[in-house]
């Protein structure tokens, strides 16, 4: 139609979406990415998954919101996914990526004028990689990343912006595992996190992007005061407040036909319908505010039910111990209770809902306790396609129906404990964004 396109050219957008061509950009820049392949049949998908190793992340090409995306742990499940979710053809391939378990996911919003790159913000996800970025809570600035990690993120983002040919906004998602920074994907457009970053940092990224797309340079916008005159989101003021973005998930609004709740388990397909922000001088207070805004306050006392996958038991000792020290009563299933007691954490045992009440087994089940209103928070971490993932379905659904917090990741449990501690201290104040930004010398 001859309409001029300002900003990033359509060819650059297509390059970022084409895994083969974008993969070559990463190779040229020396940036690692999870091993991947593109399949147009089940046989091809099976060969790729066998070569790179399970678990794998499978999804259709050219999708938003993680639509149709799934973590697959074995060949049988892969066949089911291909049969159920896709219609493969050379025009509609499926992408198969190596899934990085126990990795820290990082989100970056950046602005590029074709030459200089301005980092708007680096966000550290609270949930591990594998939870869709739209459903994961995140902290800005990052709370556990070291200086070397942040420098690596900056260098990688600059290389991607120049390699793709971005003129405008760019969002890049990374996974940090064993001190290696992997590139997950890059989108040369404004992401859903741009409003959050702009509100947290007092930098109007959308306005700056519009100016850049129309020909302004980043150095010019710095001189005008639209962008920070010195530095950017990769080196924030050490006194900057911490902002936490939390997803608003609609689980409580939906019920199954029998009136029971639905599963609150998060995964690679986006389920959230909105977002909120909490901001304060420390992470615990900011996280507590975000939970209050999204779901209601975290409990300051009462009973917490704990049932976790074997691989998570060691990591959850300290969060659960802290809850017990704060005065919470702990309920747990048999295996989890044994581990907690070995670590000096007093707890009461409840039976799994599918277990028969036998000799020596408690009469009360986890579902009984939740449905009777005796539980104030649930910590249930699933794993794989069977075992704890399926066993915990009824527990998580009951928690949703009872309108109580249900935490399904180790990282989420640790963050919740910090939020509860801040609330108990009474350390949560209210300040306007204008006050916070003025204290930093912002607009």
Short mmCIF file of C-alpha atoms in Angstrom, two decimals:
data_model
loop_
_atom_site.label_atom_id
_atom_site.label_comp_id
_atom_site.label_asym_id
_atom_site.label_seq_id
_atom_site.Cartn_x
_atom_site.Cartn_y
_atom_site.Cartn_z
CA UNK A 1 0.00 0.00 0.00
CA UNK A 2 3.05 2.25 0.14
CA UNK A 3 2.47 3.40 3.72
CA UNK A 4 5.82 4.34 5.34
CA UNK A 5 6.65 2.36 8.50
CA UNK A 6 8.55 4.28 11.17
CA UNK A 7 10.82 2.67 13.72
CA UNK A 8 11.88 -0.96 13.51
CA UNK A 9 11.40 -2.27 9.98
CA UNK A 10 9.02 -5.20 9.33
CA UNK A 11 11.99 -7.24 8.08
CA UNK A 12 13.66 -6.88 11.48
CA UNK A 13 10.49 -7.99 13.26
CA UNK A 14 10.31 -11.06 11.01
CA UNK A 15 13.99 -11.78 11.71
CA UNK A 16 13.37 -11.83 15.46
CA UNK A 17 10.44 -14.26 14.99
CA UNK A 18 12.37 -16.62 12.69
CA UNK A 19 14.23 -18.99 15.05
CA UNK A 20 16.79 -20.01 12.46
CA UNK A 21 17.75 -16.49 11.40
CA UNK A 22 17.59 -15.10 14.93
CA UNK A 23 19.69 -18.02 16.12
CA UNK A 24 22.37 -16.96 13.64
CA UNK A 25 22.29 -13.43 15.12
CA UNK A 26 23.03 -14.97 18.51
CA UNK A 27 25.82 -17.15 17.10
CA UNK A 28 27.42 -14.11 15.45
CA UNK A 29 27.28 -12.24 18.77
CA UNK A 30 28.59 -15.21 20.77
CA UNK A 31 25.42 -15.40 22.87
CA UNK A 32 24.27 -18.82 24.13
CA UNK A 33 20.68 -19.96 23.78
CA UNK A 34 18.92 -23.18 24.77
CA UNK A 35 19.29 -25.83 22.06
CA UNK A 36 16.27 -25.87 19.80
CA UNK A 37 14.83 -27.18 16.58
CA UNK A 38 11.89 -26.60 14.27
CA UNK A 39 9.65 -29.54 13.41
CA UNK A 40 6.96 -30.02 10.80
CA UNK A 41 6.00 -33.54 11.91
CA UNK A 42 5.91 -35.64 15.06
CA UNK A 43 8.88 -37.70 13.89
CA UNK A 44 10.96 -34.54 13.49
CA UNK A 45 9.84 -33.26 16.91
CA UNK A 46 10.74 -36.61 18.50
CA UNK A 47 14.21 -36.59 16.93
CA UNK A 48 14.86 -33.03 18.10
CA UNK A 49 13.67 -33.75 21.65
CA UNK A 50 15.82 -36.89 21.83
CA UNK A 51 18.86 -34.98 20.60
CA UNK A 52 18.61 -32.00 22.95
CA UNK A 53 17.21 -33.95 25.92
CA UNK A 54 14.01 -33.78 27.95
CA UNK A 55 12.33 -31.75 29.33
CA UNK A 56 11.58 -29.61 26.30
CA UNK A 57 9.39 -26.57 25.74
CA UNK A 58 7.14 -26.93 22.70
CA UNK A 59 5.01 -24.26 21.08
CA UNK A 60 3.64 -23.11 17.73
CA UNK A 61 5.49 -20.35 15.89
CA UNK A 62 4.19 -16.78 15.83
CA UNK A 63 2.11 -16.83 19.01
CA UNK A 64 1.49 -14.32 21.79
CA UNK A 65 0.91 -14.98 25.47
CA UNK A 66 2.55 -18.40 25.33
CA UNK A 67 -0.56 -19.69 23.59
CA UNK A 68 -0.31 -23.44 23.03
CA UNK A 69 3.01 -23.64 24.87
CA UNK A 70 3.77 -26.65 27.07
CA UNK A 71 6.64 -28.21 29.02
CA UNK A 72 7.04 -31.83 27.91
CA UNK A 73 8.92 -34.41 29.97
CA UNK A 74 8.79 -37.53 27.78
CA UNK A 75 8.00 -38.86 24.30
CA UNK A 76 4.49 -40.01 25.19
CA UNK A 77 3.52 -36.52 26.33
CA UNK A 78 5.16 -35.01 23.24
CA UNK A 79 3.01 -37.22 21.01
CA UNK A 80 -0.08 -36.17 22.93
CA UNK A 81 0.80 -32.50 22.51
CA UNK A 82 1.39 -32.82 18.77
CA UNK A 83 -1.86 -34.74 18.32
CA UNK A 84 -3.95 -32.47 20.52
CA UNK A 85 -2.62 -28.97 20.09
CA UNK A 86 -1.16 -28.51 16.64
CA UNK A 87 -1.67 -28.99 12.92
CA UNK A 88 1.88 -29.26 11.64
CA UNK A 89 2.95 -28.19 8.16
CA UNK A 90 5.94 -26.41 6.61
CA UNK A 91 3.92 -23.19 6.98
CA UNK A 92 2.99 -23.95 10.61
CA UNK A 93 5.94 -25.63 12.34
CA UNK A 94 6.31 -26.34 16.03
CA UNK A 95 9.31 -25.04 17.98
CA UNK A 96 11.10 -27.44 20.32
CA UNK A 97 13.45 -25.85 22.90
CA UNK A 98 15.55 -27.35 25.67
CA UNK A 99 13.85 -26.35 28.92
CA UNK A 100 16.21 -24.94 31.54
CA UNK A 101 15.05 -26.14 34.95
CA UNK A 102 15.82 -24.12 38.09
CA UNK A 103 16.98 -21.09 36.10
CA UNK A 104 16.43 -17.43 37.02
CA UNK A 105 14.42 -15.64 34.35
CA UNK A 106 15.25 -12.03 33.53
CA UNK A 107 13.17 -9.53 31.55
CA UNK A 108 14.73 -6.45 29.94
CA UNK A 109 13.01 -3.47 28.34
CA UNK A 110 15.39 -1.39 26.25
CA UNK A 111 15.28 1.47 23.75
CA UNK A 112 17.56 1.67 20.70
CA UNK A 113 17.96 4.52 18.23
CA UNK A 114 19.91 2.39 15.78
CA UNK A 115 23.21 3.25 17.45
CA UNK A 116 22.89 3.71 21.21
CA UNK A 117 20.97 1.42 23.56
CA UNK A 118 19.21 2.70 26.68
CA UNK A 119 18.26 0.04 29.23
CA UNK A 120 14.86 0.99 30.64
CA UNK A 121 14.82 -1.68 33.31
CA UNK A 122 16.15 -5.11 34.23
CA UNK A 123 13.52 -7.22 35.99
CA UNK A 124 14.28 -10.38 37.96
CA UNK A 125 11.45 -12.88 37.95
CA UNK A 126 10.48 -14.31 41.32
CA UNK A 127 9.27 -17.60 39.85
CA UNK A 128 11.81 -19.74 38.03
CA UNK A 129 12.06 -19.90 34.24
CA UNK A 130 9.18 -21.84 32.71
CA UNK A 131 6.42 -19.69 34.19
CA UNK A 132 5.12 -17.31 31.52
CA UNK A 133 6.55 -13.83 32.00
CA UNK A 134 3.02 -12.41 32.10
CA UNK A 135 2.17 -14.64 35.08
CA UNK A 136 5.42 -14.33 37.01
CA UNK A 137 6.01 -11.67 39.63
CA UNK A 138 9.20 -9.70 39.14
CA UNK A 139 11.36 -7.19 40.98
CA UNK A 140 12.87 -3.97 39.62
CA UNK A 141 15.75 -3.42 40.18
CA UNK A 142 16.83 -7.07 40.47
CA UNK A 143 17.35 -8.22 44.05
CA UNK A 144 19.78 -11.15 43.72
CA UNK A 145 21.68 -10.55 40.47
CA UNK A 146 25.33 -9.60 40.83
CA UNK A 147 27.12 -6.81 39.00
CA UNK A 148 28.70 -9.25 36.55
CA UNK A 149 25.26 -10.69 35.72
CA UNK A 150 23.82 -7.24 35.06
CA UNK A 151 26.81 -6.28 32.89
CA UNK A 152 26.32 -9.48 30.88
CA UNK A 153 22.64 -8.61 30.39
CA UNK A 154 23.57 -5.14 29.12
CA UNK A 155 26.15 -6.47 26.64
CA UNK A 156 23.77 -9.12 25.34
CA UNK A 157 20.90 -6.64 24.93
CA UNK A 158 23.11 -4.22 22.99
CA UNK A 159 24.29 -7.03 20.69
CA UNK A 160 20.72 -8.19 20.02
CA UNK A 161 19.43 -4.65 19.37
CA UNK A 162 22.17 -4.02 16.82
CA UNK A 163 22.00 -7.50 15.29
CA UNK A 164 18.24 -7.33 14.71
CA UNK A 165 18.23 -3.66 13.69
CA UNK A 166 15.92 -2.22 16.34
CA UNK A 167 14.79 1.41 16.17
CA UNK A 168 12.42 1.76 19.10
CA UNK A 169 11.60 -0.51 22.01
CA UNK A 170 12.98 -4.01 22.52
CA UNK A 171 12.09 -6.68 25.08
CA UNK A 172 14.52 -9.54 25.72
CA UNK A 173 13.99 -12.50 28.01
CA UNK A 174 16.97 -14.34 29.48
CA UNK A 175 17.53 -17.35 31.72
CA UNK A 176 20.50 -17.45 34.10
CA UNK A 177 21.59 -20.97 35.00
CA UNK A 178 24.93 -22.04 36.50
CA UNK A 179 26.35 -18.54 35.83
CA UNK A 180 25.56 -18.79 32.10
CA UNK A 181 23.19 -16.24 30.57
CA UNK A 182 20.93 -17.80 27.92
CA UNK A 183 18.81 -15.82 25.47
CA UNK A 184 15.24 -17.12 25.46
CA UNK A 185 13.62 -14.70 23.02
CA UNK A 186 13.66 -11.13 21.79
CA UNK A 187 10.68 -9.04 20.71
CA UNK A 188 11.38 -5.75 18.89
CA UNK A 189 8.29 -4.02 20.26
CA UNK A 190 6.80 -2.59 23.41
CA UNK A 191 6.11 -5.34 25.93
CA UNK A 192 3.49 -5.53 28.67
CA UNK A 193 6.17 -4.53 31.21
CA UNK A 194 6.79 -1.06 29.70
CA UNK A 195 4.10 0.67 31.84
CA UNK A 196 5.49 -1.02 34.98
CA UNK A 197 9.07 0.01 34.21
CA UNK A 198 8.02 3.56 33.37
CA UNK A 199 5.99 3.96 36.55
CA UNK A 200 8.73 2.48 38.73
CA UNK A 201 11.56 4.56 37.26
CA UNK A 202 9.75 7.80 36.28
CA UNK A 203 11.05 7.44 32.71
CA UNK A 204 8.29 7.66 30.03
CA UNK A 205 9.59 4.89 27.78
CA UNK A 206 6.62 4.93 25.39
CA UNK A 207 7.02 8.67 24.78
CA UNK A 208 10.77 8.28 24.34
CA UNK A 209 10.17 5.42 21.91
CA UNK A 210 7.80 7.52 19.79
CA UNK A 211 10.44 10.24 19.58
CA UNK A 212 13.15 7.74 18.59
CA UNK A 213 10.91 6.20 15.92
CA UNK A 214 10.47 9.68 14.45
CA UNK A 215 14.20 10.31 14.30
CA UNK A 216 15.36 11.58 17.71
CA UNK A 217 18.53 10.13 19.23
CA UNK A 218 18.94 8.84 22.75
CA UNK A 219 21.62 11.44 23.44
CA UNK A 220 19.18 14.15 22.37
CA UNK A 221 16.50 12.79 24.70
CA UNK A 222 19.03 12.73 27.54
CA UNK A 223 19.81 16.39 26.95
CA UNK A 224 16.10 17.23 26.96
CA UNK A 225 15.60 15.38 30.25
CA UNK A 226 13.16 12.85 28.82
CA UNK A 227 15.67 10.09 29.61
CA UNK A 228 18.12 9.99 32.51
CA UNK A 229 21.07 12.28 31.80
CA UNK A 230 23.53 9.72 33.12
CA UNK A 231 23.28 5.95 33.26
CA UNK A 232 20.12 3.94 32.76
CA UNK A 233 18.24 0.97 34.17
CA UNK A 234 21.36 -1.18 34.24
CA UNK A 235 22.91 0.99 36.97
CA UNK A 236 20.04 2.45 39.03
CA UNK A 237 20.47 4.76 42.00
CA UNK A 238 21.48 2.62 45.02
CA UNK A 239 18.73 4.36 47.02
CA UNK A 240 16.07 3.60 44.43
CA UNK A 241 12.92 1.94 45.80
CA UNK A 242 12.16 -1.64 44.86
CA UNK A 243 9.07 -2.21 42.75
CA UNK A 244 7.35 -5.60 42.47
CA UNK A 245 5.01 -6.42 39.60
CA UNK A 246 2.46 -9.11 40.39
CA UNK A 247 0.10 -10.77 37.96
CA UNK A 248 -3.63 -10.75 38.64
CA UNK A 249 -4.87 -14.28 38.02
CA UNK A 250 -8.60 -15.01 37.59
CA UNK A 251 -8.73 -18.39 39.35
CA UNK A 252 -11.18 -17.22 42.02
CA UNK A 253 -13.69 -16.03 39.43
CA UNK A 254 -14.08 -19.47 37.85
CA UNK A 255 -15.53 -22.70 39.17
CA UNK A 256 -15.99 -26.18 37.80
CA UNK A 257 -19.48 -27.52 37.18
CA UNK A 258 -19.63 -28.98 40.69
CA UNK A 259 -18.78 -25.59 42.22
CA UNK A 260 -15.22 -26.50 43.19
CA UNK A 261 -12.22 -24.34 42.36
CA UNK A 262 -9.83 -24.69 39.42
CA UNK A 263 -6.13 -25.48 39.51
CA UNK A 264 -3.91 -22.48 40.25
CA UNK A 265 -0.77 -24.10 38.84
CA UNK A 266 1.24 -21.74 36.63
CA UNK A 267 3.08 -22.75 33.47
CA UNK A 268 4.36 -21.46 30.12
CA UNK A 269 0.90 -20.47 28.82
CA UNK A 270 -0.24 -17.08 30.10
CA UNK A 271 -3.31 -17.06 32.38
CA UNK A 272 -3.24 -13.61 33.99
CA UNK A 273 -5.79 -10.91 33.20
CA UNK A 274 -4.02 -7.90 34.70
CA UNK A 275 -1.12 -6.63 36.77
CA UNK A 276 -0.49 -4.58 39.91
CA UNK A 277 2.58 -2.94 41.39
CA UNK A 278 3.89 -2.64 44.93
CA UNK A 279 6.75 -0.25 45.66
CA UNK A 280 8.69 0.39 48.88
CA UNK A 281 12.19 0.70 50.32
CA UNK A 282 12.77 -3.07 50.60
CA UNK A 283 11.69 -6.19 48.74
CA UNK A 284 9.54 -7.69 51.51
CA UNK A 285 7.42 -4.57 51.91
CA UNK A 286 7.04 -4.12 48.15
CA UNK A 287 6.05 -7.77 47.70
CA UNK A 288 3.50 -7.57 50.52
CA UNK A 289 1.92 -4.52 48.87
CA UNK A 290 1.74 -6.31 45.52
CA UNK A 291 -0.06 -9.27 47.11
CA UNK A 292 -2.53 -6.99 48.90
CA UNK A 293 -3.30 -5.23 45.63
CA UNK A 294 -3.73 -8.45 43.66
CA UNK A 295 -5.34 -10.91 46.06
CA UNK A 296 -5.71 -9.48 49.55
CA UNK A 297 -3.23 -9.44 52.41
CA UNK A 298 -0.97 -12.36 53.22
CA UNK A 299 -1.80 -13.99 56.59
CA UNK A 300 0.12 -12.72 59.62
CA UNK A 301 -0.76 -15.78 61.69
CA UNK A 302 -2.64 -19.07 61.54
CA UNK A 303 -1.93 -22.40 59.84
CA UNK A 304 0.12 -23.15 56.74
CA UNK A 305 -0.20 -26.45 54.89
CA UNK A 306 2.98 -27.70 53.19
CA UNK A 307 3.31 -30.50 50.63
CA UNK A 308 6.19 -30.29 48.18
CA UNK A 309 8.03 -32.32 45.56
CA UNK A 310 11.13 -34.16 46.74
CA UNK A 311 13.49 -31.91 44.81
CA UNK A 312 12.11 -28.82 46.61
CA UNK A 313 12.26 -30.09 50.18
CA UNK A 314 15.76 -28.86 50.97
CA UNK A 315 15.07 -25.39 49.55
CA UNK A 316 11.86 -24.99 51.56
CA UNK A 317 13.35 -25.80 54.96
CA UNK A 318 14.30 -22.21 55.76
CA UNK A 319 11.07 -20.50 54.57
CA UNK A 320 8.92 -22.98 56.52
CA UNK A 321 11.21 -22.73 59.56
CA UNK A 322 10.79 -18.97 59.48
CA UNK A 323 7.00 -19.31 59.35
CA UNK A 324 7.11 -21.62 62.37
CA UNK A 325 9.33 -19.13 64.21
CA UNK A 326 6.78 -16.40 63.44
CA UNK A 327 4.13 -18.47 65.22
CA UNK A 328 2.45 -20.27 62.34
CA UNK A 329 1.16 -23.79 62.90
CA UNK A 330 2.46 -26.16 60.21
CA UNK A 331 0.47 -29.00 58.65
CA UNK A 332 2.19 -31.36 56.22
CA UNK A 333 1.78 -34.64 54.42
CA UNK A 334 3.81 -37.61 55.66
CA UNK A 335 6.96 -37.26 53.52
CA UNK A 336 7.20 -33.49 53.89
CA UNK A 337 6.51 -33.70 57.63
CA UNK A 338 9.35 -36.18 58.11
CA UNK A 339 11.79 -33.79 56.44
CA UNK A 340 10.53 -30.79 58.44
CA UNK A 341 10.80 -32.61 61.76
CA UNK A 342 14.36 -33.70 60.97
CA UNK A 343 15.16 -30.01 60.67
CA UNK A 344 13.58 -29.10 63.99
CA UNK A 345 10.30 -27.74 62.62
CA UNK A 346 7.25 -28.87 64.63
CA UNK A 347 4.36 -29.93 62.42
CA UNK A 348 1.20 -32.01 62.39
CA UNK A 349 0.62 -34.71 59.78
CA UNK A 350 -2.47 -34.84 57.58
CA UNK A 351 -3.36 -37.59 55.15
CA UNK A 352 -3.35 -37.16 51.39
CA UNK A 353 -6.87 -37.15 50.03
CA UNK A 354 -6.37 -40.35 47.98
CA UNK A 355 -4.81 -42.36 50.82
CA UNK A 356 -6.95 -44.82 52.74
CA UNK A 357 -7.15 -44.18 56.49
CA UNK A 358 -5.07 -47.08 57.74
CA UNK A 359 -3.46 -48.00 61.01
CA UNK A 360 -1.43 -45.10 62.32
CA UNK A 361 -2.59 -42.70 59.62
CA UNK A 362 -4.38 -39.51 60.67
CA UNK A 363 -8.09 -39.28 59.99
CA UNK A 364 -7.87 -35.67 58.79
CA UNK A 365 -6.90 -35.10 55.15
CA UNK A 366 -5.39 -31.97 53.66
CA UNK A 367 -8.65 -31.33 51.80
CA UNK A 368 -10.65 -31.71 55.00
CA UNK A 369 -8.50 -29.09 56.72
CA UNK A 370 -8.74 -26.63 53.82
CA UNK A 371 -12.48 -27.08 53.32
CA UNK A 372 -13.08 -26.67 57.07
CA UNK A 373 -11.36 -23.28 57.05
CA UNK A 374 -8.47 -24.51 59.21
CA UNK A 375 -5.73 -23.50 56.73
CA UNK A 376 -4.63 -19.91 56.04
CA UNK A 377 -2.00 -20.55 53.36
CA UNK A 378 -0.95 -23.46 51.14
CA UNK A 379 2.57 -24.22 49.85
CA UNK A 380 2.41 -26.95 47.20
CA UNK A 381 5.13 -27.39 44.60
CA UNK A 382 4.48 -29.86 41.77
CA UNK A 383 6.96 -31.55 39.46
CA UNK A 384 6.78 -33.35 36.14
CA UNK A 385 3.64 -34.78 34.60
CA UNK A 386 2.73 -37.13 37.43
CA UNK A 387 3.24 -37.63 41.12
CA UNK A 388 3.09 -34.36 43.08
CA UNK A 389 1.82 -32.41 40.05
CA UNK A 390 -1.33 -34.51 39.77
CA UNK A 391 -1.66 -35.33 43.48
CA UNK A 392 -1.68 -31.64 44.36
CA UNK A 393 -4.42 -30.72 41.90
CA UNK A 394 -7.25 -31.17 44.39
CA UNK A 395 -5.30 -29.34 47.10
CA UNK A 396 -4.66 -26.31 44.89
CA UNK A 397 -8.25 -26.29 43.64
CA UNK A 398 -9.55 -26.40 47.21
CA UNK A 399 -7.28 -23.49 48.17
CA UNK A 400 -8.68 -21.44 45.28
CA UNK A 401 -12.25 -22.27 46.33
CA UNK A 402 -11.43 -21.34 49.95
CA UNK A 403 -9.92 -18.02 48.82
CA UNK A 404 -6.59 -18.58 50.60
CA UNK A 405 -3.07 -17.93 49.23
CA UNK A 406 -1.66 -20.93 47.34
CA UNK A 407 2.06 -20.80 46.54
CA UNK A 408 3.32 -23.26 43.91
CA UNK A 409 7.04 -22.40 43.65
CA UNK A 410 9.98 -22.34 46.06
CA UNK A 411 10.79 -18.78 45.04
CA UNK A 412 7.21 -17.68 45.63
CA UNK A 413 7.28 -19.21 49.11
CA UNK A 414 10.47 -17.34 50.02
CA UNK A 415 9.01 -14.07 48.73
CA UNK A 416 5.78 -14.64 50.66
CA UNK A 417 7.73 -15.18 53.89
CA UNK A 418 9.58 -11.88 53.36
CA UNK A 419 6.26 -10.16 52.75
CA UNK A 420 4.74 -11.66 55.90
CA UNK A 421 7.76 -10.57 57.94
CA UNK A 422 7.43 -7.00 56.65
CA UNK A 423 3.72 -6.93 57.47
CA UNK A 424 4.30 -8.26 61.00
CA UNK A 425 6.98 -5.62 61.58
CA UNK A 426 4.50 -2.96 60.55
CA UNK A 427 7.17 -1.76 58.17
CA UNK A 428 4.85 -0.98 55.26
CA UNK A 429 4.28 2.70 54.61
CA UNK A 430 2.38 4.62 51.96
CA UNK A 431 4.16 7.16 49.77
CA UNK A 432 3.08 8.59 46.46
CA UNK A 433 5.08 7.95 43.32
CA UNK A 434 5.74 11.67 43.14
CA UNK A 435 7.40 11.57 46.58
CA UNK A 436 9.48 8.53 45.67
CA UNK A 437 10.61 10.00 42.37
CA UNK A 438 11.35 13.42 43.88
CA UNK A 439 13.57 11.78 46.49
CA UNK A 440 15.66 10.38 43.65
CA UNK A 441 15.79 13.65 41.79
CA UNK A 442 13.43 12.35 39.11
CA UNK A 443 10.68 14.30 37.32
#
